[in-house]
Amino acid sequence: MFINAEWIEKDEKIRVVNPANGELVQEINKGTKEDAIAAIKSAKGAFYTWSRTTALERSQILEKIAQRILERKDELANIITTEMGKPLVNAIYEVESSSAYFKWFAEEARRIYGEQIPSNATNKRMMTIKQPIGVIAAITPWNFPLQMLSRKLSPALAAGCTCLIRPSSQSPISAIELVKIFEECGVPKGVINLVCGSAEEITDVWLESPDVKKISFTGSTEVGIELMKKAANTVKKVSMELGGHAPFIVFEDADLELAVEGAINIKFNSSGQQCVCANRMYVQESIYDEFIQKYVEKVKDLPVGDGRDLKCRVGPLINQSAITKMNEQVQDAVSKGAVILCGGKRAEIEPLKNGYFYEPTVLADVNDSMLITSEETFGPVAPIMKFVTEEEVLKQANDTEFGLASYFYTNDLSRAYRVFENLEYGIVGINDVAPFAVQAPFGGWKTSGLGVEGAHGIDEYLEVKLGSFLLKMN
Ligand code: NAP
């Protein structure tokens, strides 16, 4: 833990375990309520000075951080894979994109513009300026332990905010390494404070404190709603990046090879443990059998194993409850008429007996009555449904409380526009399963979130102030 520029040792520890083999990776200091309070004091104390640094100074520090992350790319990717299991190729992408966020917000720091507003009187001038909101708290999930923090801290630091961080207890090591980089790159004392420990104990202190002006959370919708309720007591600004249930639609006029490849990547990247993973696949009747045959062939070939093995495409799930959830969803689907075309159970990988592996699974003939079509899956199970018309599939795709990412494949330009406009999602990939970039907005509709990260994300950490000047005219 890092509070007021000091690394703090505690007697009580959190055990971080590698989900590929069940072995201990590291023991982390476990903080308490008192540490959470000390972190607020430190961040509040540092705010006056940090918020008054020039944009150029902050930008130069962020540039250095971006650079240092890249210099440590292989080491950081290894840490991510070891603490949460995703294959190295996905971890390397995570490190590169984390660096890219710092680079982008190093540039954005210098573009925090206000406005001149025409007034209604000749003797009046009106203008706005933007100022940092104050102390912010960032709470992040285990599945992107470096990128989620980078996506929050880079705009927060660029804006001039001071920060409290609480990473998931399941994968806190990447956060610790990131804080070491901040220290090395000259982030001043008190600006960054990291507290590990019990989720509720630490965040409740921050949520109750009027000194914490904003909370930025990435995680499940269920926890996000709880945090929003608690944040309401002190009217904190909130940003919420929550759960998803992405539809993946293949129309009969699509490039089938491209669609199959896309369906492999967006279902099985990071072992299916991404908020933007395809959760429901809809394939038009006339190409249903052909799509399934090509898809299953490829899914059967996906190598499962320890993410540190460069051949591995599908790593372990995070823990036993994730395996239990997969089994429940698959069994429920089968009991309601789905057919298992491959996989369908826990994978036994020699010699990783204690790893949480699940076989890459394809379910056909899925229907809306099944759990898997409404509950976030978060694992390597692909449920496929047949549809007949565009109207019908749009209705089904939008029939969910979630609204984060969605994808569809077509070669018809008019259909591409129609479907893009009618999908009720914050992100739509058209023949594209990687519609993500630091300079593009990332955010969910409906219960998938509030606010955006990436482009325009800096506004989440700024307050707008209006100045109205009444002048004496000669
Ligand atoms: P989670 O259970 O909601 O946890 C998220 C964070 O909140 C973790 O740090 C967790 O700590 C903490 N937490 C849990 N319960 C809490 C409570 N009662 N009070 C305060 N903090 C609490 O989610 P997760 O399982 O880590 O992550 C998976 C979820 O995140 C999925 O729903 C996924 O879709 C979503 N996600 C969304 C995005 C996005 O950009 N929209 C990106 C990634 C993930 P512990 O882990 O230590 O319990």
Short mmCIF file of N, CA and C and ligand atoms in Angstrom, two decimals, residues 139-144 148 151 166-170 197 199-200 203-204 207 217-224 226-227 230 240-244 274-276 376 378 404 442 444 448 453, ligand 1:
data_model
loop_
_atom_site.label_atom_id
_atom_site.label_comp_id
_atom_site.label_asym_id
_atom_site.label_seq_id
_atom_site.Cartn_x
_atom_site.Cartn_y
_atom_site.Cartn_z
N ILE A 139 -12.04 2.52 -8.37
CA ILE A 139 -12.25 1.13 -7.89
C ILE A 139 -12.30 0.25 -9.14
N THR A 140 -11.44 -0.75 -9.21
CA THR A 140 -11.31 -1.50 -10.46
C THR A 140 -11.46 -3.02 -10.28
N PRO A 141 -11.82 -3.70 -11.38
CA PRO A 141 -12.05 -5.16 -11.31
C PRO A 141 -10.77 -5.95 -11.57
N TRP A 142 -10.88 -7.26 -11.44
CA TRP A 142 -9.70 -8.11 -11.61
C TRP A 142 -9.37 -8.39 -13.07
N ASN A 143 -10.33 -8.19 -13.99
CA ASN A 143 -10.11 -8.75 -15.34
C ASN A 143 -9.21 -7.92 -16.24
N PHE A 144 -9.07 -6.60 -15.95
CA PHE A 144 -8.10 -5.76 -16.64
C PHE A 144 -7.34 -4.97 -15.57
N MET A 148 -7.73 -0.90 -16.69
CA MET A 148 -8.86 -0.18 -16.10
C MET A 148 -8.35 0.97 -15.22
N ARG A 151 -7.02 3.74 -17.50
CA ARG A 151 -8.10 4.48 -18.17
C ARG A 151 -8.72 5.52 -17.23
N ARG A 166 -8.29 1.62 -5.22
CA ARG A 166 -8.48 0.31 -4.60
C ARG A 166 -8.67 -0.72 -5.71
N PRO A 167 -7.62 -1.53 -5.96
CA PRO A 167 -7.76 -2.58 -6.97
C PRO A 167 -8.46 -3.79 -6.39
N SER A 168 -8.87 -4.70 -7.26
CA SER A 168 -9.47 -5.95 -6.79
C SER A 168 -8.44 -6.75 -5.98
N SER A 169 -8.89 -7.38 -4.91
CA SER A 169 -7.97 -8.20 -4.10
C SER A 169 -7.51 -9.43 -4.87
N GLN A 170 -8.21 -9.74 -5.98
CA GLN A 170 -7.82 -10.93 -6.75
C GLN A 170 -6.64 -10.66 -7.68
N GLY A 197 -7.36 -4.11 0.34
CA GLY A 197 -8.07 -4.59 1.52
C GLY A 197 -9.52 -4.88 1.22
N ALA A 199 -13.14 -4.92 0.23
CA ALA A 199 -13.79 -4.01 -0.74
C ALA A 199 -14.71 -3.01 -0.05
N GLU A 200 -15.63 -3.53 0.76
CA GLU A 200 -16.63 -2.64 1.34
C GLU A 200 -16.03 -1.71 2.40
N THR A 203 -13.96 1.10 0.50
CA THR A 203 -14.73 2.02 -0.35
C THR A 203 -15.83 2.73 0.43
N ASP A 204 -16.38 2.10 1.46
CA ASP A 204 -17.40 2.80 2.25
C ASP A 204 -16.84 4.07 2.88
N LEU A 207 -16.70 6.54 0.12
CA LEU A 207 -18.03 6.96 -0.35
C LEU A 207 -18.69 7.90 0.66
N PHE A 217 -15.89 3.84 -11.08
CA PHE A 217 -15.94 2.40 -10.79
C PHE A 217 -16.03 1.60 -12.08
N THR A 218 -15.28 0.52 -12.14
CA THR A 218 -15.50 -0.48 -13.20
C THR A 218 -15.73 -1.81 -12.51
N GLY A 219 -16.82 -2.47 -12.87
CA GLY A 219 -17.13 -3.75 -12.26
C GLY A 219 -18.54 -4.16 -12.63
N SER A 220 -19.14 -5.00 -11.81
CA SER A 220 -20.46 -5.52 -12.14
C SER A 220 -21.55 -4.47 -11.92
N THR A 221 -22.65 -4.63 -12.63
CA THR A 221 -23.77 -3.71 -12.48
C THR A 221 -24.30 -3.74 -11.05
N GLU A 222 -24.35 -4.93 -10.49
CA GLU A 222 -24.89 -5.11 -9.14
C GLU A 222 -24.12 -4.26 -8.11
N VAL A 223 -22.79 -4.36 -8.13
CA VAL A 223 -21.99 -3.58 -7.18
C VAL A 223 -22.05 -2.09 -7.54
N GLY A 224 -22.02 -1.78 -8.83
CA GLY A 224 -22.10 -0.39 -9.27
C GLY A 224 -23.33 0.32 -8.71
N GLU A 226 -24.97 -0.40 -5.99
CA GLU A 226 -24.77 -0.19 -4.55
C GLU A 226 -23.90 1.04 -4.30
N LEU A 227 -22.83 1.16 -5.07
CA LEU A 227 -21.92 2.28 -4.87
C LEU A 227 -22.61 3.61 -5.22
N LYS A 230 -24.72 4.72 -2.34
CA LYS A 230 -23.93 5.28 -1.22
C LYS A 230 -23.34 6.64 -1.59
N MET A 240 -19.52 5.12 -14.12
CA MET A 240 -19.75 3.69 -13.93
C MET A 240 -19.51 2.96 -15.25
N GLU A 241 -18.57 2.04 -15.23
CA GLU A 241 -18.34 1.14 -16.38
C GLU A 241 -18.75 -0.24 -15.89
N LEU A 242 -19.91 -0.71 -16.32
CA LEU A 242 -20.50 -1.90 -15.68
C LEU A 242 -20.60 -3.09 -16.64
N GLY A 243 -21.44 -4.03 -16.28
CA GLY A 243 -21.50 -5.29 -17.01
C GLY A 243 -22.04 -5.14 -18.43
N GLY A 244 -21.85 -6.20 -19.23
CA GLY A 244 -22.32 -6.17 -20.61
C GLY A 244 -22.97 -7.49 -21.00
N GLN A 274 -14.33 -10.75 -20.52
CA GLN A 274 -14.31 -9.32 -20.84
C GLN A 274 -15.75 -8.81 -20.87
N CYS A 275 -15.93 -7.55 -20.45
CA CYS A 275 -17.27 -6.97 -20.47
C CYS A 275 -17.81 -6.83 -21.89
N VAL A 276 -16.89 -6.78 -22.87
CA VAL A 276 -17.32 -6.58 -24.27
C VAL A 276 -17.39 -7.88 -25.06
N GLU A 376 -24.83 -12.32 -17.66
CA GLU A 376 -23.48 -12.18 -18.22
C GLU A 376 -22.72 -13.50 -18.06
N PHE A 378 -19.13 -14.38 -18.95
CA PHE A 378 -17.78 -14.24 -18.43
C PHE A 378 -17.00 -15.55 -18.46
N LEU A 404 -23.73 -2.24 -23.45
CA LEU A 404 -22.32 -1.85 -23.61
C LEU A 404 -21.88 -2.02 -25.08
N PHE A 442 -15.57 5.19 -24.77
CA PHE A 442 -15.92 3.84 -24.32
C PHE A 442 -16.91 4.01 -23.18
N GLY A 444 -21.12 2.53 -21.59
CA GLY A 444 -22.32 1.73 -21.81
C GLY A 444 -23.60 2.53 -21.66
N SER A 448 -25.45 -0.69 -18.24
CA SER A 448 -24.02 -0.94 -18.48
C SER A 448 -23.15 0.25 -18.10
N GLU A 453 -15.21 6.73 -20.90
CA GLU A 453 -13.77 6.81 -20.72
C GLU A 453 -13.16 6.95 -22.11
P1 NAP B 1 -17.22 -6.75 -9.10
O1 NAP B 1 -17.45 -7.95 -8.28
O2 NAP B 1 -18.32 -5.78 -9.24
O3 NAP B 1 -15.93 -6.03 -8.47
C1 NAP B 1 -15.40 -4.84 -9.01
C2 NAP B 1 -14.57 -4.13 -7.93
O4 NAP B 1 -15.43 -3.76 -6.84
C3 NAP B 1 -13.50 -5.02 -7.32
O5 NAP B 1 -12.42 -4.22 -6.92
C4 NAP B 1 -14.20 -5.60 -6.09
O6 NAP B 1 -13.28 -6.00 -5.10
C5 NAP B 1 -15.01 -4.40 -5.64
N1 NAP B 1 -16.22 -4.74 -4.89
C6 NAP B 1 -16.92 -5.89 -4.89
N2 NAP B 1 -17.99 -5.80 -4.07
C7 NAP B 1 -17.94 -4.56 -3.52
C8 NAP B 1 -18.76 -3.86 -2.58
N3 NAP B 1 -19.83 -4.42 -2.04
N4 NAP B 1 -18.43 -2.60 -2.25
C9 NAP B 1 -17.34 -2.02 -2.79
N5 NAP B 1 -16.52 -2.62 -3.69
C10 NAP B 1 -16.83 -3.87 -4.06
O7 NAP B 1 -16.77 -7.13 -10.57
P2 NAP B 1 -15.61 -8.11 -11.01
O8 NAP B 1 -16.07 -9.50 -10.83
O9 NAP B 1 -14.31 -7.71 -10.39
O10 NAP B 1 -15.46 -7.77 -12.56
C11 NAP B 1 -16.30 -8.31 -13.53
C12 NAP B 1 -17.42 -7.34 -13.87
O11 NAP B 1 -16.85 -6.10 -14.29
C13 NAP B 1 -18.25 -7.83 -15.03
O12 NAP B 1 -19.60 -7.55 -14.78
C14 NAP B 1 -17.72 -7.00 -16.20
O13 NAP B 1 -18.65 -6.85 -17.25
C15 NAP B 1 -17.43 -5.70 -15.53
N6 NAP B 1 -16.46 -4.93 -16.30
C16 NAP B 1 -16.91 -3.83 -16.98
C17 NAP B 1 -16.02 -3.09 -17.76
C18 NAP B 1 -16.48 -1.88 -18.52
O14 NAP B 1 -15.63 -1.14 -19.01
N7 NAP B 1 -17.77 -1.63 -18.65
C19 NAP B 1 -14.69 -3.49 -17.85
C20 NAP B 1 -14.27 -4.61 -17.14
C21 NAP B 1 -15.17 -5.32 -16.37
P3 NAP B 1 -12.83 -7.53 -4.94
O15 NAP B 1 -12.54 -8.06 -6.32
O16 NAP B 1 -11.64 -7.48 -4.07
O17 NAP B 1 -14.00 -8.23 -4.33
#
